[in-house]
Amino acid sequence: MISMLKLTDSSKNKLKLVSAVVFIYILLFEFILPDSEFFPRPTLILESLKALWSEYFLFTEFAYTSSALYIAFLIALVIMHFSSGFIIKTMLKFKESVEALSVFGYFPSFFYAVLIAFWFELNWFIELAFLLIAFVTLFWKDLFNSLSTIKTEYNDAALSIKGDRDSDFYDVVYKSILPEFVKTLSKNHLYVWIVLLTFEFIHDVSGLGSLFNKILNFHDLGGVFGLTIVVSLLIFIGNMLIQFANKRMVDWE
Amino acid sequence: MGKNILKLSNVSKDYIGPLGNKVHLLENIEFDLELNKSTSIIAPKGAGKSSLLKIVSGLEQPTSGEIIASENFKKVLIPSEPSSFPWLSVFENVLFGNKKLDTDKAMEIVELVGLEGYEDHRPHNNSYGFRFRIALARALAVNPDLVVLDEPFTNMKSTTKEEIYSLVREVNSSVDCTFLIGTTNISEAIFLSEQIILVQKNPGKVFDKINIDLPFERSIDIMNDEKFIQIRNQIESKFRKLETNQLFSFSI
């Protein structure tokens, strides 16, 4: 964990860029253009953050959203880990049919979120189930895509020793593609965050997405900026944890 | 004449190329493998050597012809790139194919390939030689009748190569199994084998077989021996006599 906190050159550059943007923003909208209609004053954003905490119950909404998201993420990872052999075997057997399923990838995720709103009354478990399906589908899709990166030397060696009927062979295939697969986790994490916010925004019952909806109804521009900062920070921290976990999952790379 | 353990009869292989054209890769390949005698296949790059070795290993099917071997004949392929699994320790790699293997027996194999003291090491980032030793130990753990080596020495340093050549000879003499080696390196083939099969390209077919009349126990110094050099020259001249300039793909 300590090594994670050590800043790389790339992280230093990002930090410098963010600091510069914040500095320019403060200078521009606090002192030069304090009455802009498009961007709120930094002090207004700070006040909105306080209001989000006390009046919009930010912590409760954050707990609602993030618990559903990260529990679904972990369950989906466990499902994928334990079903990898069976899934890879099935994917290899029905490769062309699986490829044909990619057509559903062109459907916007927004459609699925709206569909769930039609079918169910939202509660935490429905949200969890929706997220679980989203994560598992994305993981399987990326697992399938990663199959093209399998190292033939591992494949041939395992096949030669075990044959393709042995579960150990599929474990080798899984381990061989795992380094490519874990690279997609951060991308999926961000994607599902966006889908989830859209989902909660449409349902407008609970969660950070519904908070965006409420803030929009109140035309609270400072609140939109404040909440966006909070959500961005959450995604950033989530990504850091995922990258840390990736290194643990693929500790031979 | 030793006991034949495997026979290739009229093995041919065609495949459809990336442009939809039919490629005639291998034509009527025929040879026998004798028990405990190493055989090398020398062929230029692109002659279908790897496909042939995969066919012998049972990983690919020939278009025609057959491979005759006894029932339960066990073959293990060691590919050209390092194939020891980096997520497993040396000892776990050895047990990969035979989890029921007795610990003492597994340790014997580890010692035989020179990995004693490295049982808990993970093979990633280790040298080609280290990773080859693991792959060899993993192969030996399943008691194979035939170990097929597909040019695993190509990327090794010359000093490592010499160590590994000697190791393969040592294993060949102490374990009851036969080696089939695919290579483009003539000296390597002579040092490691009792029989050499010469394969030409386009299509890949056997054009000669040579029995290596050298003592079974060999040290690296034998490469400077007059007889060794004579055999090497003989093989080179056989390739030179071919109409194509295939020798350019070889190293000596």
Short mmCIF file of C-alpha atoms in Angstrom, two decimals:
data_model
loop_
_atom_site.label_atom_id
_atom_site.label_comp_id
_atom_site.label_asym_id
_atom_site.label_seq_id
_atom_site.Cartn_x
_atom_site.Cartn_y
_atom_site.Cartn_z
CA MET A 1 0.00 0.00 0.00
CA ILE A 2 2.92 2.30 0.80
CA SER A 3 4.35 1.82 -2.70
CA MET A 4 0.98 2.95 -4.04
CA LEU A 5 1.38 6.27 -2.28
CA LYS A 6 4.76 6.93 -3.87
CA LEU A 7 4.14 9.27 -6.77
CA THR A 8 5.31 8.26 -10.22
CA ASP A 9 6.29 10.90 -12.81
CA SER A 10 2.93 10.43 -14.50
CA SER A 11 1.06 10.94 -11.19
CA LYS A 12 3.17 14.04 -10.44
CA ASN A 13 2.23 15.47 -13.84
CA LYS A 14 -1.45 14.77 -13.21
CA LEU A 15 -1.21 16.41 -9.79
CA LYS A 16 0.48 19.46 -11.30
CA LEU A 17 -2.24 19.72 -13.96
CA VAL A 18 -5.08 19.46 -11.42
CA SER A 19 -3.37 22.05 -9.17
CA ALA A 20 -2.98 24.43 -12.13
CA VAL A 21 -6.63 24.01 -13.15
CA VAL A 22 -7.81 24.63 -9.56
CA PHE A 23 -5.57 27.68 -9.25
CA ILE A 24 -6.79 29.17 -12.56
CA TYR A 25 -10.41 28.35 -11.65
CA ILE A 26 -10.14 30.13 -8.30
CA LEU A 27 -8.43 33.11 -9.89
CA LEU A 28 -10.93 33.35 -12.72
CA PHE A 29 -14.26 32.70 -11.03
CA GLU A 30 -13.59 33.97 -7.51
CA PHE A 31 -11.90 37.22 -8.45
CA ILE A 32 -12.18 38.06 -12.16
CA LEU A 33 -15.60 36.67 -13.17
CA PRO A 34 -17.41 36.07 -9.84
CA ASP A 35 -20.90 36.46 -11.35
CA SER A 36 -20.50 33.98 -14.23
CA GLU A 37 -23.70 32.08 -15.07
CA PHE A 38 -21.81 29.09 -16.39
CA PHE A 39 -19.33 28.37 -13.60
CA PRO A 40 -20.01 28.88 -9.88
CA ARG A 41 -17.63 30.72 -7.54
CA PRO A 42 -15.28 28.36 -5.61
CA THR A 43 -16.68 29.62 -2.29
CA LEU A 44 -20.17 28.76 -3.53
CA ILE A 45 -18.99 25.23 -4.33
CA LEU A 46 -17.62 24.92 -0.79
CA GLU A 47 -20.95 26.09 0.65
CA SER A 48 -22.77 23.60 -1.61
CA LEU A 49 -20.52 20.80 -0.31
CA LYS A 50 -21.60 21.68 3.24
CA ALA A 51 -25.24 21.72 2.12
CA LEU A 52 -24.82 18.39 0.36
CA TRP A 53 -23.62 16.90 3.64
CA SER A 54 -26.27 18.43 5.91
CA GLU A 55 -29.36 18.93 3.70
CA TYR A 56 -29.03 16.37 0.93
CA PHE A 57 -27.69 13.61 3.22
CA LEU A 58 -24.64 13.02 1.04
CA PHE A 59 -23.20 10.32 3.27
CA THR A 60 -26.39 8.22 3.21
CA GLU A 61 -26.65 8.50 -0.58
CA PHE A 62 -22.95 7.76 -0.95
CA ALA A 63 -23.30 4.66 1.25
CA TYR A 64 -26.33 3.52 -0.78
CA THR A 65 -24.58 3.87 -4.15
CA SER A 66 -21.06 2.77 -3.30
CA SER A 67 -22.14 -0.26 -1.23
CA ALA A 68 -24.27 -1.55 -4.12
CA LEU A 69 -21.51 -0.85 -6.65
CA TYR A 70 -18.57 -2.35 -4.79
CA ILE A 71 -20.47 -5.34 -3.40
CA ALA A 72 -21.63 -6.12 -6.95
CA PHE A 73 -18.06 -5.63 -8.19
CA LEU A 74 -16.64 -8.07 -5.64
CA ILE A 75 -19.38 -10.69 -6.15
CA ALA A 76 -18.89 -10.44 -9.95
CA LEU A 77 -15.12 -10.96 -9.51
CA VAL A 78 -15.71 -14.02 -7.30
CA ILE A 79 -18.26 -15.43 -9.80
CA MET A 80 -15.82 -14.86 -12.63
CA HIS A 81 -12.91 -16.40 -10.76
CA PHE A 82 -14.77 -19.58 -9.85
CA SER A 83 -16.61 -19.96 -13.15
CA SER A 84 -13.62 -19.04 -15.35
CA GLY A 85 -12.84 -22.63 -16.36
CA PHE A 86 -16.42 -23.39 -17.38
CA ILE A 87 -16.87 -20.02 -19.07
CA ILE A 88 -13.63 -20.26 -21.06
CA LYS A 89 -14.47 -23.82 -22.10
CA THR A 90 -17.95 -22.72 -23.25
CA MET A 91 -16.60 -19.62 -25.01
CA LEU A 92 -14.02 -21.66 -26.91
CA LYS A 93 -16.64 -24.25 -27.84
CA PHE A 94 -19.22 -21.73 -29.05
CA LYS A 95 -16.80 -19.03 -30.20
CA GLU A 96 -18.83 -17.88 -33.20
CA SER A 97 -22.10 -17.68 -31.25
CA VAL A 98 -20.36 -15.69 -28.49
CA GLU A 99 -18.92 -13.33 -31.12
CA ALA A 100 -22.45 -12.78 -32.48
CA LEU A 101 -23.57 -11.62 -29.01
CA SER A 102 -21.34 -8.58 -29.41
CA VAL A 103 -24.23 -6.97 -31.34
CA PHE A 104 -25.82 -6.17 -27.96
CA GLY A 105 -22.79 -4.01 -27.19
CA TYR A 106 -24.20 -1.40 -29.57
CA PHE A 107 -27.28 -0.94 -27.36
CA PRO A 108 -26.63 2.08 -25.14
CA SER A 109 -26.44 1.18 -21.46
CA PHE A 110 -29.04 3.92 -20.96
CA PHE A 111 -31.57 1.55 -22.58
CA TYR A 112 -31.02 -1.14 -19.93
CA ALA A 113 -31.34 1.43 -17.14
CA VAL A 114 -34.67 2.66 -18.56
CA LEU A 115 -35.87 -0.91 -19.04
CA ILE A 116 -35.26 -1.73 -15.37
CA ALA A 117 -37.17 1.44 -14.43
CA PHE A 118 -40.13 0.08 -16.42
CA TRP A 119 -40.01 -3.37 -14.88
CA PHE A 120 -39.21 -2.79 -11.21
CA GLU A 121 -39.71 -0.43 -8.31
CA LEU A 122 -36.22 0.58 -7.29
CA ASN A 123 -34.72 -0.67 -4.07
CA TRP A 124 -31.14 -1.44 -3.05
CA PHE A 125 -31.39 -5.13 -4.03
CA ILE A 126 -32.71 -4.35 -7.52
CA GLU A 127 -29.82 -1.92 -7.94
CA LEU A 128 -27.37 -4.56 -6.71
CA ALA A 129 -28.80 -7.12 -9.12
CA PHE A 130 -28.60 -4.64 -12.01
CA LEU A 131 -24.98 -3.83 -11.20
CA LEU A 132 -24.11 -7.50 -10.78
CA ILE A 133 -25.49 -8.31 -14.22
CA ALA A 134 -23.63 -5.31 -15.67
CA PHE A 135 -20.30 -6.31 -14.12
CA VAL A 136 -20.59 -10.02 -14.92
CA THR A 137 -21.53 -9.26 -18.54
CA LEU A 138 -18.61 -6.84 -18.92
CA PHE A 139 -16.18 -9.24 -17.26
CA TRP A 140 -17.21 -12.13 -19.49
CA LYS A 141 -17.00 -9.90 -22.57
CA ASP A 142 -13.46 -8.84 -21.64
CA LEU A 143 -12.52 -12.40 -20.73
CA PHE A 144 -13.60 -13.44 -24.22
CA ASN A 145 -11.65 -10.58 -25.82
CA SER A 146 -8.59 -11.48 -23.73
CA LEU A 147 -8.64 -15.02 -25.14
CA SER A 148 -6.88 -13.69 -28.23
CA THR A 149 -3.91 -12.71 -26.02
CA ILE A 150 -3.26 -16.18 -24.64
CA LYS A 151 0.39 -17.16 -24.85
CA THR A 152 0.55 -20.16 -27.17
CA GLU A 153 3.54 -21.63 -25.30
CA TYR A 154 1.48 -21.96 -22.10
CA ASN A 155 -1.49 -23.21 -24.06
CA ASP A 156 0.54 -25.83 -25.94
CA ALA A 157 2.46 -26.99 -22.87
CA ALA A 158 -0.72 -27.40 -20.79
CA LEU A 159 -2.59 -29.04 -23.64
CA SER A 160 0.26 -31.44 -24.24
CA ILE A 161 0.40 -32.46 -20.58
CA LYS A 162 -3.27 -32.35 -19.61
CA GLY A 163 -5.44 -32.33 -22.75
CA ASP A 164 -8.45 -30.04 -23.22
CA ARG A 165 -10.78 -32.06 -20.99
CA ASP A 166 -8.91 -31.29 -17.80
CA SER A 167 -9.91 -28.32 -15.66
CA ASP A 168 -6.21 -27.53 -15.04
CA PHE A 169 -5.87 -26.73 -18.73
CA TYR A 170 -8.57 -24.04 -18.46
CA ASP A 171 -6.94 -22.73 -15.32
CA VAL A 172 -3.75 -22.22 -17.36
CA VAL A 173 -5.73 -20.41 -20.06
CA TYR A 174 -7.35 -18.21 -17.38
CA LYS A 175 -4.04 -17.38 -15.70
CA SER A 176 -2.45 -16.72 -19.06
CA ILE A 177 -5.07 -14.11 -20.03
CA LEU A 178 -5.47 -12.66 -16.54
CA PRO A 179 -2.80 -9.92 -17.02
CA GLU A 180 -4.75 -8.58 -20.05
CA PHE A 181 -8.08 -9.01 -18.30
CA VAL A 182 -7.19 -7.04 -15.16
CA LYS A 183 -6.20 -4.09 -17.34
CA THR A 184 -9.89 -3.76 -18.28
CA LEU A 185 -11.13 -3.57 -14.67
CA SER A 186 -10.51 0.18 -14.28
CA LYS A 187 -12.31 0.89 -17.56
CA ASN A 188 -15.29 -1.26 -16.47
CA HIS A 189 -15.30 0.39 -13.04
CA LEU A 190 -15.65 3.83 -14.62
CA TYR A 191 -18.21 2.61 -17.15
CA VAL A 192 -20.44 1.04 -14.47
CA TRP A 193 -20.19 4.21 -12.32
CA ILE A 194 -21.62 6.19 -15.26
CA VAL A 195 -24.32 3.58 -15.89
CA LEU A 196 -25.19 3.57 -12.20
CA LEU A 197 -25.47 7.35 -11.96
CA THR A 198 -27.71 7.31 -15.04
CA PHE A 199 -29.76 4.47 -13.52
CA GLU A 200 -30.26 6.33 -10.23
CA PHE A 201 -30.90 9.61 -12.03
CA ILE A 202 -33.74 7.99 -14.02
CA HIS A 203 -35.27 6.22 -10.99
CA ASP A 204 -34.84 9.30 -8.76
CA VAL A 205 -35.30 7.35 -5.50
CA SER A 206 -31.93 7.04 -3.77
CA GLY A 207 -28.23 7.26 -4.41
CA LEU A 208 -25.81 9.82 -5.79
CA GLY A 209 -27.52 9.74 -9.21
CA SER A 210 -30.84 10.75 -7.66
CA LEU A 211 -28.98 13.51 -5.80
CA PHE A 212 -27.92 14.93 -9.17
CA ASN A 213 -31.58 14.85 -10.17
CA LYS A 214 -32.65 16.77 -7.03
CA ILE A 215 -29.85 19.33 -7.41
CA LEU A 216 -30.83 19.87 -11.03
CA ASN A 217 -34.45 20.47 -9.98
CA PHE A 218 -33.24 23.15 -7.57
CA HIS A 219 -30.98 24.69 -10.27
CA ASP A 220 -28.13 24.43 -7.79
CA LEU A 221 -25.08 24.91 -10.05
CA GLY A 222 -22.68 24.96 -7.07
CA GLY A 223 -24.24 21.65 -5.92
CA VAL A 224 -23.66 20.05 -9.36
CA PHE A 225 -19.98 21.04 -9.20
CA GLY A 226 -19.65 19.96 -5.56
CA LEU A 227 -21.26 16.59 -6.16
CA THR A 228 -19.21 16.03 -9.32
CA ILE A 229 -16.02 16.64 -7.31
CA VAL A 230 -17.16 14.10 -4.67
CA VAL A 231 -18.08 11.48 -7.31
CA SER A 232 -14.81 12.04 -9.20
CA LEU A 233 -12.85 11.56 -5.99
CA LEU A 234 -14.74 8.35 -5.26
CA ILE A 235 -14.02 7.01 -8.75
CA PHE A 236 -10.37 8.02 -8.39
CA ILE A 237 -10.00 6.24 -5.03
CA GLY A 238 -11.86 3.19 -6.40
CA ASN A 239 -9.49 3.09 -9.37
CA MET A 240 -6.43 3.28 -7.11
CA LEU A 241 -7.73 0.36 -5.04
CA ILE A 242 -8.44 -1.64 -8.19
CA GLN A 243 -4.92 -1.02 -9.50
CA PHE A 244 -3.52 -2.10 -6.15
CA ALA A 245 -5.67 -5.26 -6.27
CA ASN A 246 -4.56 -5.89 -9.88
CA LYS A 247 -0.94 -6.07 -8.77
CA ARG A 248 -1.93 -8.60 -6.12
CA MET A 249 -4.03 -10.65 -8.55
CA VAL A 250 -1.30 -10.81 -11.17
CA ASP A 251 1.76 -10.81 -8.94
CA TRP A 252 3.89 -12.69 -11.48
CA GLU A 253 3.83 -9.89 -14.10
CA MET B 1 18.46 -51.87 -34.09
CA GLY B 2 16.47 -50.71 -31.07
CA LYS B 3 12.79 -51.03 -30.34
CA ASN B 4 10.55 -48.71 -32.37
CA ILE B 5 8.25 -46.70 -30.15
CA LEU B 6 6.62 -44.42 -32.70
CA LYS B 7 6.24 -44.47 -36.46
CA LEU B 8 5.12 -41.70 -38.78
CA SER B 9 3.63 -43.01 -41.96
CA ASN B 10 2.96 -40.75 -44.97
CA VAL B 11 2.08 -37.77 -42.83
CA SER B 12 0.98 -34.75 -44.86
CA LYS B 13 -0.43 -31.43 -43.78
CA ASP B 14 -2.31 -28.82 -45.79
CA TYR B 15 -3.88 -25.67 -44.48
CA ILE B 16 -5.73 -22.66 -45.83
CA GLY B 17 -3.50 -19.56 -45.78
CA PRO B 18 -4.58 -16.08 -44.70
CA LEU B 19 -5.42 -15.16 -48.31
CA GLY B 20 -7.61 -18.22 -48.75
CA ASN B 21 -4.92 -20.12 -50.66
CA LYS B 22 -4.18 -23.77 -49.95
CA VAL B 23 -0.71 -24.31 -48.48
CA HIS B 24 0.87 -27.74 -48.84
CA LEU B 25 3.05 -27.67 -45.74
CA LEU B 26 4.19 -31.25 -45.20
CA GLU B 27 4.40 -34.12 -47.66
CA ASN B 28 4.60 -37.83 -46.92
CA ILE B 29 6.77 -37.53 -43.82
CA GLU B 30 8.01 -40.90 -42.68
CA PHE B 31 10.35 -41.83 -39.85
CA ASP B 32 10.63 -44.09 -36.81
CA LEU B 33 11.69 -43.23 -33.29
CA GLU B 34 13.65 -45.77 -31.30
CA LEU B 35 13.39 -46.23 -27.56
CA ASN B 36 15.80 -44.04 -25.56
CA LYS B 37 17.44 -42.71 -28.72
CA SER B 38 17.25 -39.03 -29.41
CA THR B 39 16.26 -37.88 -32.86
CA SER B 40 16.63 -34.39 -34.29
CA ILE B 41 14.75 -32.91 -37.19
CA ILE B 42 16.80 -30.30 -39.04
CA ALA B 43 14.74 -28.12 -41.29
CA PRO B 44 14.92 -24.55 -42.53
CA LYS B 45 12.62 -21.97 -40.99
CA GLY B 46 9.13 -22.17 -42.45
CA ALA B 47 9.45 -25.84 -43.46
CA GLY B 48 6.65 -26.88 -41.11
CA LYS B 49 8.89 -28.17 -38.32
CA SER B 50 6.70 -26.84 -35.52
CA SER B 51 3.56 -28.22 -37.16
CA LEU B 52 5.24 -31.60 -37.56
CA LEU B 53 6.28 -31.62 -33.89
CA LYS B 54 2.74 -30.62 -32.87
CA ILE B 55 1.35 -33.46 -34.99
CA VAL B 56 3.71 -35.91 -33.25
CA SER B 57 2.67 -34.43 -29.88
CA GLY B 58 -1.01 -34.87 -30.74
CA LEU B 59 -1.78 -31.14 -30.66
CA GLU B 60 -2.51 -30.97 -34.40
CA GLN B 61 -4.05 -33.46 -36.77
CA PRO B 62 -2.37 -34.38 -40.06
CA THR B 63 -4.37 -33.95 -43.27
CA SER B 64 -3.41 -37.50 -44.20
CA GLY B 65 -1.16 -40.28 -42.97
CA GLU B 66 -0.91 -41.74 -39.53
CA ILE B 67 1.15 -41.85 -36.38
CA ILE B 68 1.52 -45.33 -35.01
CA ALA B 69 2.35 -45.75 -31.34
CA SER B 70 1.43 -48.09 -28.54
CA GLU B 71 -1.72 -47.49 -26.53
CA ASN B 72 -1.24 -45.02 -23.63
CA PHE B 73 1.89 -43.68 -25.32
CA LYS B 74 2.62 -40.45 -23.47
CA LYS B 75 4.10 -37.46 -25.33
CA VAL B 76 4.95 -34.06 -23.93
CA LEU B 77 5.82 -30.98 -25.98
CA ILE B 78 8.21 -28.30 -24.75
CA PRO B 79 7.59 -25.24 -26.97
CA SER B 80 10.25 -22.84 -28.23
CA GLU B 81 9.26 -19.98 -25.90
CA PRO B 82 9.64 -20.44 -22.11
CA SER B 83 6.55 -22.35 -21.05
CA SER B 84 6.99 -22.81 -17.31
CA PHE B 85 4.01 -21.18 -15.63
CA PRO B 86 5.11 -17.96 -13.87
CA TRP B 87 2.18 -18.03 -11.41
CA LEU B 88 3.41 -21.36 -9.98
CA SER B 89 6.57 -22.07 -8.03
CA VAL B 90 9.16 -24.46 -9.45
CA PHE B 91 7.79 -27.30 -7.35
CA GLU B 92 4.15 -26.54 -8.28
CA ASN B 93 5.19 -26.48 -11.94
CA VAL B 94 6.73 -29.92 -11.57
CA LEU B 95 3.54 -31.26 -9.99
CA PHE B 96 1.28 -29.60 -12.59
CA GLY B 97 0.85 -32.71 -14.73
CA ASN B 98 1.00 -35.25 -11.95
CA LYS B 99 -0.40 -34.06 -8.64
CA LYS B 100 -0.16 -37.55 -7.20
CA LEU B 101 3.59 -37.66 -7.71
CA ASP B 102 5.46 -38.73 -4.60
CA THR B 103 7.37 -35.80 -3.03
CA ASP B 104 10.63 -37.79 -3.02
CA LYS B 105 10.20 -38.62 -6.69
CA ALA B 106 9.41 -34.97 -7.47
CA MET B 107 12.56 -33.91 -5.58
CA GLU B 108 14.57 -36.47 -7.55
CA ILE B 109 13.38 -34.83 -10.78
CA VAL B 110 14.12 -31.35 -9.40
CA GLU B 111 17.66 -32.48 -8.58
CA LEU B 112 18.10 -34.19 -11.93
CA VAL B 113 17.40 -30.97 -13.83
CA GLY B 114 19.61 -28.95 -11.47
CA LEU B 115 16.91 -26.96 -9.65
CA GLU B 116 17.65 -28.14 -6.12
CA GLY B 117 17.27 -25.20 -3.74
CA TYR B 118 14.96 -23.33 -6.12
CA GLU B 119 11.77 -25.27 -5.34
CA ASP B 120 9.90 -22.19 -4.08
CA HIS B 121 11.12 -19.79 -6.78
CA ARG B 122 8.71 -18.39 -9.33
CA PRO B 123 10.07 -18.65 -12.87
CA HIS B 124 9.10 -15.21 -14.14
CA ASN B 125 12.03 -13.04 -15.28
CA ASN B 126 14.44 -15.89 -14.76
CA SER B 127 16.74 -16.95 -17.57
CA TYR B 128 15.68 -19.07 -20.52
CA GLY B 129 17.86 -21.86 -19.16
CA PHE B 130 16.14 -21.77 -15.75
CA ARG B 131 12.72 -21.82 -17.33
CA PHE B 132 13.69 -24.65 -19.66
CA ARG B 133 14.84 -26.73 -16.69
CA ILE B 134 11.42 -26.25 -15.10
CA ALA B 135 9.61 -27.19 -18.31
CA LEU B 136 11.78 -30.29 -18.60
CA ALA B 137 11.13 -31.27 -14.98
CA ARG B 138 7.39 -30.73 -15.47
CA ALA B 139 7.52 -32.97 -18.55
CA LEU B 140 9.49 -35.70 -16.77
CA ALA B 141 7.02 -35.70 -13.86
CA VAL B 142 4.35 -37.33 -16.05
CA ASN B 143 6.68 -40.23 -16.99
CA PRO B 144 6.58 -39.52 -20.73
CA ASP B 145 7.62 -42.02 -23.38
CA LEU B 146 8.56 -39.14 -25.66
CA VAL B 147 9.63 -35.55 -24.96
CA VAL B 148 9.30 -33.28 -27.98
CA LEU B 149 11.51 -30.17 -27.97
CA ASP B 150 10.57 -27.45 -30.44
CA GLU B 151 13.71 -25.29 -30.72
CA PRO B 152 13.81 -24.33 -27.04
CA PHE B 153 17.50 -23.37 -27.16
CA THR B 154 17.31 -20.58 -29.75
CA ASN B 155 17.21 -17.61 -27.38
CA MET B 156 19.65 -18.98 -24.79
CA LYS B 157 23.12 -17.55 -24.23
CA SER B 158 25.91 -19.77 -25.59
CA THR B 159 27.13 -20.77 -22.11
CA THR B 160 23.58 -21.64 -21.06
CA LYS B 161 23.12 -23.62 -24.25
CA GLU B 162 26.15 -25.75 -23.47
CA GLU B 163 24.84 -26.48 -19.96
CA ILE B 164 21.39 -27.36 -21.26
CA TYR B 165 22.72 -29.60 -24.06
CA SER B 166 24.65 -31.58 -21.45
CA LEU B 167 21.57 -31.70 -19.23
CA VAL B 168 19.41 -33.12 -22.02
CA ARG B 169 22.02 -35.82 -22.72
CA GLU B 170 22.24 -36.61 -19.01
CA VAL B 171 18.46 -36.88 -18.67
CA ASN B 172 18.34 -39.01 -21.80
CA SER B 173 20.81 -41.45 -20.28
CA SER B 174 19.27 -41.59 -16.81
CA VAL B 175 15.54 -41.54 -17.53
CA ASP B 176 13.66 -44.04 -19.60
CA CYS B 177 12.37 -41.68 -22.27
CA THR B 178 13.09 -40.64 -25.84
CA PHE B 179 13.69 -37.13 -27.16
CA LEU B 180 12.57 -35.67 -30.48
CA ILE B 181 14.16 -32.28 -31.14
CA GLY B 182 13.28 -29.77 -33.83
CA THR B 183 16.11 -27.40 -34.71
CA THR B 184 17.83 -25.31 -37.36
CA ASN B 185 21.19 -25.68 -35.62
CA ILE B 186 23.28 -28.49 -37.11
CA SER B 187 25.85 -28.77 -34.28
CA GLU B 188 23.09 -28.87 -31.69
CA ALA B 189 21.34 -31.66 -33.58
CA ILE B 190 24.52 -33.75 -33.88
CA PHE B 191 25.42 -33.29 -30.21
CA LEU B 192 21.97 -34.17 -28.92
CA SER B 193 21.00 -37.03 -31.22
CA GLU B 194 21.59 -40.55 -32.36
CA GLN B 195 19.55 -39.99 -35.49
CA ILE B 196 19.04 -36.89 -37.64
CA ILE B 197 16.22 -36.38 -40.10
CA LEU B 198 16.81 -33.79 -42.79
CA VAL B 199 13.73 -31.98 -44.00
CA GLN B 200 13.53 -29.66 -46.99
CA LYS B 201 11.08 -26.85 -47.57
CA ASN B 202 8.10 -26.10 -49.88
CA PRO B 203 6.68 -28.59 -49.16
CA GLY B 204 8.36 -29.95 -46.06
CA LYS B 205 9.53 -33.48 -46.76
CA VAL B 206 12.25 -35.79 -45.51
CA PHE B 207 15.14 -35.98 -47.97
CA ASP B 208 17.68 -37.87 -45.87
CA LYS B 209 18.30 -39.59 -42.56
CA ILE B 210 21.65 -39.85 -40.84
CA ASN B 211 22.68 -42.07 -37.95
CA ILE B 212 25.17 -40.34 -35.66
CA ASP B 213 28.04 -42.64 -34.92
CA LEU B 214 29.40 -40.91 -31.83
CA PRO B 215 29.73 -42.27 -28.27
CA PHE B 216 26.57 -41.94 -26.17
CA GLU B 217 28.42 -40.09 -23.39
CA ARG B 218 29.36 -36.73 -24.92
CA SER B 219 30.95 -33.60 -23.55
CA ILE B 220 30.77 -30.21 -25.27
CA ASP B 221 34.40 -30.69 -26.40
CA ILE B 222 33.19 -33.30 -28.83
CA MET B 223 32.09 -30.44 -31.07
CA ASN B 224 35.77 -29.91 -31.93
CA ASP B 225 36.28 -33.59 -32.66
CA GLU B 226 37.22 -34.44 -36.24
CA LYS B 227 34.38 -36.91 -36.60
CA PHE B 228 31.86 -34.38 -35.33
CA ILE B 229 33.07 -31.79 -37.83
CA GLN B 230 32.96 -34.39 -40.59
CA ILE B 231 29.29 -35.15 -39.83
CA ARG B 232 28.50 -31.45 -39.75
CA ASN B 233 30.15 -30.94 -43.14
CA GLN B 234 28.28 -33.93 -44.49
CA ILE B 235 24.93 -32.45 -43.40
CA GLU B 236 25.80 -29.02 -44.76
CA SER B 237 26.75 -30.48 -48.12
CA LYS B 238 23.48 -32.42 -48.26
CA PHE B 239 21.56 -29.19 -47.84
CA ARG B 240 23.80 -27.43 -50.36
CA LYS B 241 22.95 -30.05 -52.95
CA LEU B 242 19.30 -29.06 -52.72
CA GLU B 243 18.27 -26.77 -55.54
CA THR B 244 17.14 -23.98 -53.22
CA ASN B 245 19.38 -21.84 -51.02
CA GLN B 246 17.88 -23.21 -47.83
CA LEU B 247 21.17 -23.28 -45.95
CA PHE B 248 20.85 -19.55 -45.36
CA SER B 249 18.31 -20.35 -42.67
CA PHE B 250 20.77 -22.42 -40.66
CA SER B 251 23.34 -21.89 -38.03
CA ILE B 252 26.20 -24.24 -37.39
#
